[in-house]
CSV table of C-alpha atoms and ligand atoms in Angstrom, one decimal:
chain,number,residue,atom,x,y,z
M,21,MET,CA,39.6,-53.3,-25.1
M,22,ASP,CA,42.2,-56.0,-24.0
M,23,LEU,CA,41.1,-58.7,-21.5
M,24,ARG,CA,42.3,-57.0,-18.7
M,25,GLU,CA,40.4,-53.7,-19.4
M,26,LEU,CA,37.4,-56.0,-20.2
M,27,TRP,CA,37.4,-57.9,-17.1
M,28,LYS,CA,37.9,-54.5,-15.0
M,29,ALA,CA,35.1,-53.0,-16.5
M,30,ALA,CA,32.8,-56.1,-16.2
M,31,LEU,CA,33.9,-56.2,-12.4
M,32,GLY,CA,32.9,-52.7,-12.0
M,33,GLU,CA,29.4,-53.2,-13.4
M,34,ILE,CA,29.4,-56.5,-11.2
M,35,LYS,CA,30.2,-54.5,-8.1
M,36,LEU,CA,27.4,-52.6,-8.4
M,37,ASN,CA,25.1,-55.2,-8.2
M,38,ILE,CA,26.2,-57.6,-5.4
M,39,SER,CA,26.9,-56.8,-1.7
M,40,LYS,CA,30.7,-55.5,-1.3
M,41,ALA,CA,31.5,-58.5,0.9
M,42,ASN,CA,30.4,-61.0,-1.5
M,43,PHE,CA,32.1,-59.0,-4.3
M,44,LEU,CA,35.4,-59.2,-2.3
M,45,THR,CA,35.1,-62.6,-1.6
M,46,TRP,CA,34.2,-64.2,-4.7
M,47,PHE,CA,35.9,-62.1,-7.4
M,48,LYS,CA,39.4,-61.6,-5.8
M,49,ASN,CA,42.1,-63.0,-8.0
M,50,THR,CA,39.9,-63.5,-11.0
M,51,SER,CA,41.1,-62.8,-14.5
M,52,LEU,CA,39.9,-63.3,-17.9
M,53,ILE,CA,42.4,-65.8,-19.5
M,54,GLU,CA,41.2,-66.0,-23.0
M,55,GLN,CA,38.4,-65.1,-25.5
M,56,LYS,CA,37.6,-67.2,-28.5
M,57,GLU,CA,34.6,-66.2,-30.6
M,58,ASP,CA,31.6,-65.7,-28.2
M,59,ILE,CA,33.3,-67.8,-25.6
M,60,VAL,CA,35.5,-66.3,-22.7
M,61,TYR,CA,37.4,-68.1,-20.2
M,62,LEU,CA,37.1,-66.8,-16.7
M,63,GLY,CA,40.3,-67.9,-14.6
M,64,VAL,CA,39.3,-68.5,-10.9
M,65,PRO,CA,41.5,-69.4,-8.0
M,66,SER,CA,40.0,-72.5,-6.7
M,67,SER,CA,37.2,-75.0,-7.8
M,68,PHE,CA,35.3,-73.7,-4.7
M,69,VAL,CA,35.3,-70.4,-6.1
M,70,GLN,CA,34.3,-71.8,-9.6
M,71,GLU,CA,31.2,-73.7,-8.1
M,72,TRP,CA,30.1,-70.4,-6.5
M,73,LEU,CA,30.5,-68.1,-9.3
M,74,GLU,CA,29.1,-70.8,-11.3
M,75,ASN,CA,26.2,-71.2,-9.2
M,76,LYS,CA,25.4,-67.7,-7.8
M,77,TYR,CA,26.8,-65.1,-10.2
M,78,HIS,CA,27.1,-66.9,-13.5
M,79,LYS,CA,24.2,-64.3,-14.8
M,80,ASN,CA,25.9,-61.2,-13.4
M,81,ILE,CA,29.2,-62.2,-15.0
M,82,LEU,CA,27.8,-63.0,-18.5
M,83,GLN,CA,25.5,-60.1,-18.3
M,84,SER,CA,28.2,-57.5,-17.5
M,85,LEU,CA,30.6,-59.0,-20.2
M,86,ASN,CA,28.1,-59.1,-22.8
M,87,HIS,CA,27.3,-55.5,-22.1
M,88,LEU,CA,30.5,-54.9,-22.8
M,89,ASP,CA,31.1,-56.7,-25.7
M,90,ALA,CA,28.1,-58.0,-27.3
M,91,ASN,CA,29.7,-61.1,-29.0
M,92,ILE,CA,30.2,-62.6,-25.9
M,93,LYS,CA,27.6,-65.2,-25.4
M,94,LYS,CA,29.1,-67.8,-23.1
M,95,VAL,CA,31.3,-67.8,-20.0
M,96,LYS,CA,33.5,-71.0,-18.9
M,97,TYR,CA,35.4,-71.1,-15.5
M,98,ILE,CA,39.0,-72.4,-15.5
M,99,VAL,CA,40.7,-73.0,-12.0
M,100,THR,CA,44.1,-71.4,-12.8
M,101,SER,CA,46.2,-73.4,-10.1
M,102,ASN,CA,45.1,-76.2,-12.0
M,103,LYS,CA,47.8,-76.8,-14.8
M,104,GLU,CA,45.9,-79.4,-16.7
M,105,SER,CA,42.8,-77.3,-17.0
M,106,LEU,CA,45.1,-74.5,-18.3
M,107,GLU,CA,46.3,-77.2,-20.7
M,108,LYS,CA,43.2,-77.8,-21.8
M,109,ILE,CA,42.1,-74.1,-22.4
M,110,LYS,CA,45.3,-74.1,-24.9
M,111,LYS,CA,43.7,-77.0,-26.7
M,112,ILE,CA,40.4,-75.2,-26.7
M,113,LYS,CA,41.9,-72.2,-28.3
M,114,THR,CA,42.4,-74.2,-31.4
M,115,ASP,CA,39.6,-76.2,-31.4
M,116,THR,CA,36.8,-74.6,-30.1
M,117,ARG,CA,34.3,-75.2,-33.0
M,118,LYS,CA,34.5,-78.7,-31.6
M,119,GLU,CA,33.7,-77.7,-27.9
M,120,LYS,CA,30.3,-78.4,-26.5
M,121,ILE,CA,28.9,-75.5,-25.4
M,122,SER,CA,27.2,-75.8,-22.1
M,123,PHE,CA,25.4,-72.4,-21.4
M,124,SER,CA,22.7,-71.9,-23.9
M,125,GLU,CA,21.7,-68.4,-25.1
M,126,GLU,CA,18.7,-68.2,-23.2
M,127,GLN,CA,20.7,-67.5,-20.2
M,128,LEU,CA,21.0,-64.0,-21.1
M,129,ASP,CA,17.4,-63.6,-20.4
M,130,PHE,CA,17.4,-63.7,-16.6
M,131,PRO,CA,16.4,-61.9,-13.8
M,132,GLN,CA,19.3,-59.9,-12.6
M,133,PHE,CA,20.6,-61.3,-9.2
M,134,SER,CA,20.9,-64.4,-7.2
M,135,VAL,CA,17.8,-64.6,-5.3
M,136,ASP,CA,17.6,-66.9,-2.4
M,137,ALA,CA,15.2,-69.6,-3.7
M,138,GLU,CA,13.9,-70.1,0.2
M,139,THR,CA,13.3,-66.7,1.3
M,140,ASN,CA,13.1,-64.8,-2.1
M,141,LEU,CA,15.5,-62.2,-0.6
M,142,ASN,CA,18.2,-60.5,-2.9
M,143,PRO,CA,21.3,-60.2,-0.8
M,144,LYS,CA,22.1,-57.0,-2.7
M,145,TYR,CA,19.7,-54.8,-0.4
M,146,THR,CA,21.3,-54.1,2.8
M,147,PHE,CA,21.2,-51.6,5.5
M,148,GLU,CA,25.2,-50.9,4.9
M,149,ASN,CA,24.5,-49.8,1.6
M,150,PHE,CA,20.8,-47.6,2.4
M,151,ILE,CA,21.6,-43.8,2.8
M,152,VAL,CA,19.5,-42.2,5.3
M,153,GLY,CA,18.4,-38.9,4.9
M,154,ALA,CA,15.7,-36.8,6.3
M,155,ASN,CA,13.2,-38.4,3.7
M,156,SER,CA,13.6,-41.9,5.0
M,157,GLU,CA,14.9,-41.2,8.6
M,158,LEU,CA,11.7,-42.7,10.2
M,159,ALA,CA,11.3,-45.8,7.9
M,160,HIS,CA,15.0,-46.5,8.3
M,161,ALA,CA,14.7,-46.4,12.2
M,162,ALA,CA,11.5,-48.4,12.3
M,163,ALA,CA,13.1,-51.1,10.1
M,164,THR,CA,16.3,-51.3,12.3
M,165,ALA,CA,14.0,-51.5,15.4
M,166,VAL,CA,12.2,-54.2,13.6
M,167,THR,CA,15.4,-56.1,13.0
M,168,GLN,CA,16.4,-55.9,16.5
M,169,ASN,CA,13.2,-57.1,18.1
M,170,PRO,CA,11.1,-58.8,15.6
M,171,GLY,CA,7.5,-59.3,16.1
M,172,SER,CA,7.1,-57.0,19.0
M,173,LYS,CA,6.9,-53.1,19.0
M,174,TYR,CA,6.3,-52.2,15.4
M,175,ASN,CA,4.0,-55.1,14.2
M,176,PRO,CA,2.8,-54.6,11.7
M,177,LEU,CA,5.5,-52.3,10.1
M,178,PHE,CA,3.9,-50.1,7.3
M,179,ILE,CA,6.3,-48.5,4.9
M,180,TYR,CA,4.9,-46.3,2.3
M,181,GLY,CA,6.2,-43.9,-0.2
M,182,GLY,CA,6.6,-43.1,-4.2
M,183,VAL,CA,8.0,-45.2,-6.6
M,184,GLY,CA,11.9,-45.8,-6.6
M,185,LEU,CA,12.6,-44.2,-3.4
M,186,GLY,CA,13.8,-47.4,-1.5
M,187,LYS,CA,10.9,-49.1,0.0
M,188,THR,CA,11.9,-52.5,-1.6
M,189,HIS,CA,15.4,-51.9,-0.6
M,190,LEU,CA,14.4,-51.2,3.2
M,191,LEU,CA,12.2,-54.1,3.1
M,192,GLN,CA,14.7,-56.6,2.0
M,193,ALA,CA,17.3,-55.1,4.2
M,194,ILE,CA,15.0,-56.1,7.0
M,195,GLY,CA,15.0,-59.8,5.8
M,196,ASN,CA,18.7,-59.9,5.0
M,197,GLN,CA,19.5,-58.7,8.5
M,198,ILE,CA,17.4,-61.0,10.4
M,199,LYS,CA,18.3,-63.9,8.0
M,200,LYS,CA,22.0,-63.2,9.2
M,201,ASP,CA,21.3,-62.7,12.9
M,202,LYS,CA,18.8,-65.3,13.2
M,203,LYS,CA,19.9,-68.5,11.3
M,204,LYS,CA,16.8,-70.3,12.3
M,205,PHE,CA,14.1,-67.9,11.4
M,206,ARG,CA,11.9,-68.7,8.5
M,207,ILE,CA,11.6,-65.8,6.4
M,208,ARG,CA,9.7,-64.8,3.0
M,209,TYR,CA,9.6,-62.0,0.9
M,210,VAL,CA,6.8,-61.7,-1.2
M,211,PRO,CA,5.2,-58.9,-3.7
M,212,SER,CA,1.6,-59.0,-3.3
M,213,GLU,CA,1.1,-59.9,-6.8
M,214,ARG,CA,3.0,-62.9,-6.3
M,215,PHE,CA,0.9,-63.8,-3.1
M,216,THR,CA,-2.1,-63.4,-5.3
M,217,ASN,CA,-0.5,-65.7,-8.2
M,218,ASP,CA,0.6,-68.4,-5.8
M,219,LEU,CA,-3.0,-68.1,-4.0
M,220,VAL,CA,-4.8,-68.8,-7.5
M,221,ASN,CA,-2.5,-71.7,-8.5
M,222,ALA,CA,-3.3,-73.1,-4.9
M,223,ILE,CA,-6.6,-73.0,-5.5
M,224,VAL,CA,-6.5,-74.4,-8.7
M,225,GLU,CA,-4.3,-77.2,-7.9
M,226,GLN,CA,-6.3,-77.8,-4.7
M,227,LYS,CA,-3.2,-77.3,-2.7
M,228,MET,CA,-4.7,-74.7,-0.3
M,229,ASP,CA,-3.5,-76.4,3.0
M,230,LYS,CA,0.1,-76.6,1.5
M,231,PHE,CA,-0.2,-72.6,0.5
M,232,LYS,CA,-1.6,-71.9,4.2
M,233,LYS,CA,1.0,-73.5,5.9
M,234,SER,CA,3.9,-72.0,3.9
M,235,PHE,CA,2.8,-68.7,4.9
M,236,ARG,CA,1.4,-69.3,8.5
M,237,ASN,CA,4.6,-70.9,9.7
M,238,LEU,CA,7.1,-68.2,8.9
M,239,ASP,CA,8.7,-66.0,11.6
M,240,LEU,CA,9.2,-63.1,9.2
M,241,LEU,CA,6.8,-62.1,6.3
M,242,LEU,CA,7.6,-59.4,4.1
M,243,ILE,CA,5.0,-58.2,1.7
M,244,ASP,CA,6.0,-55.8,-1.0
M,245,ASP,CA,3.6,-53.4,-2.8
M,246,VAL,CA,0.5,-54.5,-0.9
M,247,GLN,CA,-1.6,-51.9,-2.5
M,248,PHE,CA,-2.0,-54.4,-5.2
M,249,VAL,CA,-4.6,-56.1,-3.2
M,250,ALA,CA,-6.9,-53.6,-4.2
M,251,GLY,CA,-10.0,-55.1,-5.5
M,252,LYS,CA,-8.9,-58.6,-4.9
M,253,ASP,CA,-11.4,-60.1,-2.4
M,254,LYS,CA,-10.0,-63.5,-2.0
M,255,THR,CA,-6.5,-62.3,-1.8
M,256,GLN,CA,-7.5,-59.9,1.0
M,257,GLU,CA,-9.2,-62.6,3.0
M,258,GLU,CA,-6.2,-64.9,2.6
M,259,LEU,CA,-4.0,-62.2,3.9
M,260,PHE,CA,-6.3,-61.2,6.7
M,261,HIS,CA,-6.0,-64.7,8.0
M,262,THR,CA,-2.4,-65.0,7.4
M,263,PHE,CA,-1.9,-61.9,9.3
M,264,ASN,CA,-4.0,-63.1,12.2
M,265,THR,CA,-2.4,-66.2,12.4
M,266,LEU,CA,1.4,-64.5,12.3
M,267,TYR,CA,0.2,-61.8,14.8
M,268,GLU,CA,-1.3,-63.8,17.6
M,269,LYS,CA,2.3,-65.6,17.4
M,270,ASN,CA,4.2,-62.6,17.7
M,271,LYS,CA,5.7,-63.1,14.4
M,272,GLN,CA,6.7,-60.1,12.6
M,273,ILE,CA,5.1,-58.7,9.5
M,274,VAL,CA,6.1,-55.8,7.5
M,275,PHE,CA,4.3,-54.4,4.5
M,276,THR,CA,5.1,-51.5,1.7
M,277,SER,CA,2.9,-49.8,-0.2
M,278,ASP,CA,3.0,-46.8,-2.7
M,279,ARG,CA,0.3,-44.7,-0.4
M,280,PRO,CA,-0.8,-44.8,2.9
M,281,PRO,CA,-3.6,-47.6,4.0
M,282,LYS,CA,-6.1,-44.9,4.0
M,283,ALA,CA,-5.3,-44.1,0.5
M,284,ILE,CA,-5.6,-47.6,-0.8
M,285,PRO,CA,-9.1,-47.9,-2.6
M,286,SER,CA,-11.1,-50.8,-2.4
M,287,ILE,CA,-9.8,-53.0,0.6
M,288,GLU,CA,-11.7,-54.2,3.4
M,289,GLU,CA,-11.8,-52.3,6.5
M,290,ARG,CA,-10.7,-55.0,8.6
M,291,LEU,CA,-7.6,-55.3,6.7
M,292,ARG,CA,-6.9,-51.6,6.6
M,293,SER,CA,-7.5,-51.3,10.2
M,294,ARG,CA,-4.4,-54.4,10.5
M,295,PHE,CA,-2.2,-52.2,8.1
M,296,GLU,CA,-2.7,-49.3,10.6
M,297,GLY,CA,-2.5,-51.4,13.8
M,298,GLY,CA,1.4,-51.1,14.4
M,299,MET,CA,3.9,-48.6,13.0
M,300,ILE,CA,3.3,-46.6,9.9
M,301,ALA,CA,6.3,-44.8,8.3
M,302,ASP,CA,6.9,-42.8,5.1
M,303,ILE,CA,9.7,-42.5,2.7
M,304,SER,CA,9.7,-39.4,0.4
M,305,ALA,CA,11.9,-38.1,-2.2
M,306,PRO,CA,15.5,-37.4,-1.1
M,307,ASP,CA,16.7,-33.9,-0.8
M,308,PHE,CA,19.8,-32.7,-2.9
M,309,GLU,CA,22.2,-33.8,-0.2
M,310,THR,CA,20.8,-36.9,0.3
M,311,ARG,CA,20.6,-37.7,-3.3
M,312,LEU,CA,24.5,-36.5,-3.9
M,313,ALA,CA,25.3,-38.9,-0.9
M,314,ILE,CA,23.4,-41.6,-2.5
M,315,LEU,CA,25.5,-40.9,-5.6
M,316,GLN,CA,28.5,-40.8,-3.7
M,317,GLU,CA,27.9,-44.4,-2.0
M,318,LYS,CA,27.3,-45.8,-5.3
M,319,SER,CA,30.2,-44.6,-7.0
M,320,LYS,CA,32.6,-44.8,-4.2
M,321,ASP,CA,34.7,-47.7,-5.9
M,322,PHE,CA,34.9,-45.5,-9.1
M,323,ALA,CA,36.3,-42.3,-7.8
M,324,GLN,CA,38.9,-42.3,-10.5
M,325,LEU,CA,36.2,-42.3,-13.1
M,326,ILE,CA,33.9,-39.7,-12.0
M,327,SER,CA,34.2,-36.2,-10.6
M,328,GLU,CA,32.4,-34.3,-7.9
M,329,ASP,CA,31.1,-32.0,-10.5
M,330,ILE,CA,29.4,-34.7,-12.5
M,331,LEU,CA,27.6,-36.2,-9.4
M,332,HIS,CA,26.1,-32.7,-8.4
M,333,TYR,CA,25.0,-32.2,-11.7
M,334,ILE,CA,23.3,-35.6,-11.7
M,335,ALA,CA,21.9,-35.0,-8.1
M,336,GLN,CA,20.6,-31.8,-9.4
M,337,GLU,CA,18.8,-33.0,-12.7
M,338,ILE,CA,17.2,-36.0,-11.3
M,339,PRO,CA,15.0,-35.1,-8.4
M,340,HIS,CA,12.3,-37.7,-8.2
M,341,ASN,CA,13.6,-40.9,-8.1
M,342,VAL,CA,16.5,-43.0,-6.7
M,343,ARG,CA,16.4,-45.8,-9.3
M,344,GLU,CA,16.5,-43.2,-11.9
M,345,LEU,CA,19.4,-41.5,-10.0
M,346,GLU,CA,21.1,-44.9,-10.1
M,347,GLY,CA,20.4,-45.6,-13.7
M,348,ALA,CA,22.1,-41.9,-14.8
M,349,LEU,CA,25.2,-42.8,-12.8
M,350,ASN,CA,25.4,-46.4,-13.9
M,351,ARG,CA,25.3,-44.9,-17.7
M,352,VAL,CA,27.7,-42.4,-17.1
M,353,LEU,CA,30.1,-44.9,-15.3
M,354,ALA,CA,29.6,-47.5,-18.4
M,355,GLN,CA,30.7,-44.6,-20.6
M,356,ALA,CA,33.7,-43.7,-18.4
M,357,ARG,CA,34.9,-47.3,-18.4
M,358,LEU,CA,34.7,-47.4,-22.0
M,359,LYS,CA,36.4,-44.5,-23.0
M,360,ASN,CA,38.6,-44.8,-20.0
M,361,HIS,CA,38.5,-41.4,-18.6
M,362,PRO,CA,36.2,-39.5,-16.5
M,363,PRO,CA,33.5,-37.7,-18.7
M,364,THR,CA,33.3,-34.0,-18.9
M,365,LEU,CA,30.3,-32.2,-18.1
M,366,GLU,CA,29.4,-31.6,-21.6
M,367,GLU,CA,29.8,-35.4,-22.1
M,368,THR,CA,27.6,-36.2,-19.3
M,369,LYS,CA,24.9,-34.0,-20.4
M,370,SER,CA,24.8,-35.7,-23.8
M,371,ILE,CA,25.1,-39.1,-22.2
M,372,LEU,CA,22.0,-38.4,-19.7
M,373,ALA,CA,20.1,-36.4,-22.8
M,374,SER,CA,17.6,-39.2,-22.7
M,375,ILE,CA,17.3,-39.9,-19.1
M,376,LEU,CA,16.8,-36.4,-18.4
M,377,SER,CA,14.2,-35.8,-21.1
M,378,ASN,CA,12.4,-38.6,-19.2
M,379,ALA,CA,12.8,-37.2,-15.9
M,380,ARG,CA,11.7,-33.9,-16.8
M,381,GLN,CA,9.7,-35.2,-19.0
M,382,TYR,CA,7.0,-33.5,-21.3
M,383,ILE,CA,4.0,-35.5,-19.9
M,384,PRO,CA,1.1,-35.8,-22.2
M,385,ILE,CA,-2.3,-34.8,-20.5
M,386,LYS,CA,-3.8,-38.1,-21.4
M,387,LYS,CA,-1.1,-39.9,-19.4
M,388,VAL,CA,-1.8,-37.8,-16.2
M,389,ILE,CA,-5.6,-38.4,-16.4
M,390,LYS,CA,-4.6,-42.4,-16.9
M,391,LYS,CA,-2.5,-42.2,-13.7
M,392,VAL,CA,-4.7,-40.2,-11.5
M,393,ALA,CA,-7.8,-42.3,-12.4
M,394,SER,CA,-5.8,-45.4,-11.7
M,395,PHE,CA,-4.6,-44.2,-8.3
M,396,TYR,CA,-8.2,-43.2,-7.1
M,397,ASP,CA,-9.4,-46.3,-8.7
M,398,LEU,CA,-11.8,-44.5,-11.1
M,399,SER,CA,-12.4,-45.0,-14.6
M,400,GLU,CA,-11.0,-42.2,-16.8
M,401,GLU,CA,-14.7,-41.6,-17.8
M,402,ASP,CA,-15.6,-40.8,-14.5
M,403,LEU,CA,-12.6,-38.7,-13.7
M,404,LEU,CA,-13.7,-36.4,-16.8
M,405,SER,CA,-17.3,-36.6,-16.6
M,406,HIS,CA,-19.3,-33.1,-15.1
M,407,SER,CA,-20.4,-35.4,-12.2
M,408,ARG,CA,-20.7,-33.7,-8.7
M,409,LYS,CA,-20.1,-36.8,-6.7
M,410,LYS,CA,-17.4,-36.1,-4.1
M,411,GLU,CA,-15.2,-39.0,-5.3
M,412,PHE,CA,-14.9,-37.8,-8.5
M,413,VAL,CA,-14.5,-34.0,-8.0
M,414,LYS,CA,-11.5,-34.2,-5.9
M,415,PRO,CA,-9.4,-36.4,-8.2
M,416,ARG,CA,-10.6,-34.4,-10.9
M,417,GLN,CA,-9.0,-31.2,-9.1
M,418,ILE,CA,-6.0,-33.0,-8.5
M,419,THR,CA,-6.0,-33.8,-12.2
M,420,MET,CA,-5.9,-30.0,-12.8
M,421,TYR,CA,-3.8,-29.0,-10.1
M,422,ILE,CA,-1.0,-31.6,-11.1
M,423,LEU,CA,-1.2,-30.4,-14.9
M,424,ARG,CA,-0.9,-26.9,-13.8
M,425,ASP,CA,1.5,-26.8,-10.8
M,426,GLU,CA,3.8,-30.1,-11.8
M,427,LEU,CA,3.3,-29.9,-15.6
M,428,LYS,CA,2.9,-26.1,-16.3
M,429,TYR,CA,-0.1,-26.5,-18.6
M,430,SER,CA,-1.8,-23.5,-19.7
M,431,TYR,CA,-5.3,-23.2,-17.7
M,432,SER,CA,-7.0,-23.0,-20.9
M,433,ASN,CA,-5.3,-26.2,-22.4
M,434,ILE,CA,-6.2,-28.0,-19.1
M,435,ALA,CA,-9.8,-26.6,-19.5
M,436,GLU,CA,-9.8,-27.8,-23.0
M,437,LYS,CA,-8.5,-31.4,-22.4
M,438,LEU,CA,-10.6,-31.9,-19.3
M,439,GLY,CA,-14.1,-32.0,-20.7
M,440,LYS,CA,-14.4,-28.5,-22.1
M,441,ARG,CA,-14.7,-26.5,-18.9
M,442,ASP,CA,-14.6,-23.1,-18.1
M,443,HIS,CA,-11.0,-22.0,-17.3
M,444,THR,CA,-11.9,-20.4,-13.9
M,445,THR,CA,-12.8,-23.9,-12.8
M,446,ILE,CA,-9.3,-25.0,-13.2
M,447,ILE,CA,-7.8,-22.0,-11.5
M,448,HIS,CA,-10.5,-22.6,-8.6
M,449,ALA,CA,-9.1,-26.2,-8.3
M,450,CYS,CA,-5.6,-25.3,-8.4
M,451,LYS,CA,-5.8,-22.9,-5.6
M,452,LYS,CA,-8.1,-25.1,-3.6
M,453,ILE,CA,-5.8,-28.2,-4.1
M,454,GLY,CA,-2.8,-26.0,-3.3
M,455,GLU,CA,-4.0,-24.8,-0.1
M,456,GLU,CA,-4.9,-28.3,1.2
M,457,VAL,CA,-1.5,-29.3,0.1
M,458,LYS,CA,-0.1,-26.5,2.6
M,459,LYS,CA,-2.2,-27.6,5.3
M,460,ASN,CA,-2.5,-31.2,5.4
M,461,PRO,CA,0.9,-33.2,5.3
M,462,VAL,CA,-1.0,-36.4,4.6
M,463,PHE,CA,-2.5,-35.2,1.8
M,464,ALA,CA,0.6,-33.6,0.5
M,465,GLN,CA,2.4,-36.9,0.6
M,466,GLU,CA,-0.5,-38.5,-1.4
M,467,ILE,CA,0.2,-35.5,-4.0
M,468,ILE,CA,4.0,-36.2,-3.9
M,469,ILE,CA,3.4,-40.1,-4.4
M,470,LEU,CA,0.9,-39.4,-7.4
M,471,LYS,CA,3.4,-36.8,-8.8
M,472,ASN,CA,6.4,-39.5,-8.6
M,473,MET,CA,4.1,-42.1,-10.4
M,474,LEU,CA,3.7,-39.9,-13.5
M,475,TYR,CA,7.4,-40.6,-14.1
M,476,ASP,CA,6.9,-44.1,-14.2
M,477,LYS,CA,6.8,-45.9,-17.4
V,30,ADP,P1,10.9,-48.7,-4.5
V,30,ADP,O1,10.5,-50.1,-3.8
V,30,ADP,O2,10.3,-47.6,-3.4
V,30,ADP,O3,10.2,-48.4,-5.7
V,30,ADP,P2,13.7,-49.6,-4.5
V,30,ADP,O4,13.8,-49.9,-3.3
V,30,ADP,O5,13.6,-50.6,-5.6
V,30,ADP,O6,12.1,-48.5,-5.0
V,30,ADP,O7,14.7,-48.7,-4.8
V,30,ADP,C1,15.1,-48.4,-6.2
V,30,ADP,C2,16.9,-48.2,-6.5
V,30,ADP,O8,17.3,-47.2,-5.5
V,30,ADP,C3,17.1,-49.6,-5.8
V,30,ADP,O9,18.4,-50.1,-6.6
V,30,ADP,C4,17.8,-49.0,-4.3
V,30,ADP,O10,18.8,-49.8,-3.8
V,30,ADP,C5,18.1,-47.6,-4.6
V,30,ADP,N1,18.0,-46.9,-3.5
V,30,ADP,C6,16.7,-46.1,-3.1
V,30,ADP,N2,16.8,-45.5,-2.0
V,30,ADP,C7,18.1,-45.8,-1.6
V,30,ADP,C8,18.9,-45.1,-0.4
V,30,ADP,N3,18.4,-44.3,0.7
V,30,ADP,N4,20.2,-45.6,-0.5
V,30,ADP,C9,20.8,-46.4,-1.5
V,30,ADP,N5,20.1,-46.8,-2.2
V,30,ADP,C10,18.9,-46.5,-2.7
V,31,MG,MG1,9.7,-51.7,-4.7
């Protein structure tokens, strides 16, 4: 690849990872000027742009280039309007070895995007690039309502749904939108595990006052994956008080979780009732049309590299998880850019073979047992035991149902692996759970979430 092609391909990747507005603003009129050993020199139109790219997008740029050409380990910026600096590169060209290298290799190990240090928000998640389908209509409507009137009607907003379905995206979109609309708002996005970590550190360092203040002074608090507070008493207590303080001041709180409040095990009742006290909205797996629309949105700038057939194929083959959908698309696009022509269906199939085997994977019974046990906060022994306790029986039956219904294991195989049961027990369980799924939408949702989790690493 020549430098022009290389940069075009890198831009393609960068574009996928940052907002369109930022992309257009900061990457306009940039070009690769020179590659020398492991350094590339990126020409930029002004020192202002240089500063932005260096501060905000350096990692994206380096990562994309490094993906395309593993030899590239450093990027340097040159203002192209500046004759002197251009002269300098020419010198550098002949003299690279003596050049002091300012970017270290460890910069290749980076979180992917430029997260705002104060709010913790990632600008790539916006409402503009979120595709609304029947699966996310309610959650999206509630999220937009929150941005229009934070702290009023839907407080708290509790969004739940399976892995990779857009919960974090929506949650952060709320933050990014409000940040734009209300400059003075103090906003914080925090995954619940991070809340726990910070709390623990504050206790150890005896800085509880500071910790409390930092959360209780906010105008908008966004807590991601709140199911992880299960079983963590101190976290729950602190979260409860934080919630109350904010709520009383009409400050907005939004939670996400992989399951509805009712299905979170080991949380205090008073916290559960807070979660349930506002608006609860779910996100489920997108249908085929929505998956296709998401693929179209994510590939809209690469229309010449990918045909509609291929998008159909990807949408069809990857039903469970938008993150995987995106991963598949990116992989196909990367190949297309490298080869510089749109892949055929056959090529696509082979590019995606490894992802697809994952998506439609053979999932070992052991893994299912592990996932179900952890979902219901049971030990694997209890799940597999012959105990008739209700809290064990139901998850056990669900395990059987999933093994049969989703993964198509034989009754006899399931009977054998689940503690040497009679295979009529399995048939009975599948029937019972199957009927409940049909009758009870909340339960059906729980099963979908659980199924989705099976496909997680
Ligand atoms: P979750 O938090 O539910 O596990 P994420 O919000 O991290 O899922 O979504 C996974 C990926 O899929 C993200 O890159 C996100 O931008 C993308 N995504 C999910 N849903 C949508 C959607 N409806 N429209 C556009 N992108 C989506
Ligand atoms: Mg998430």
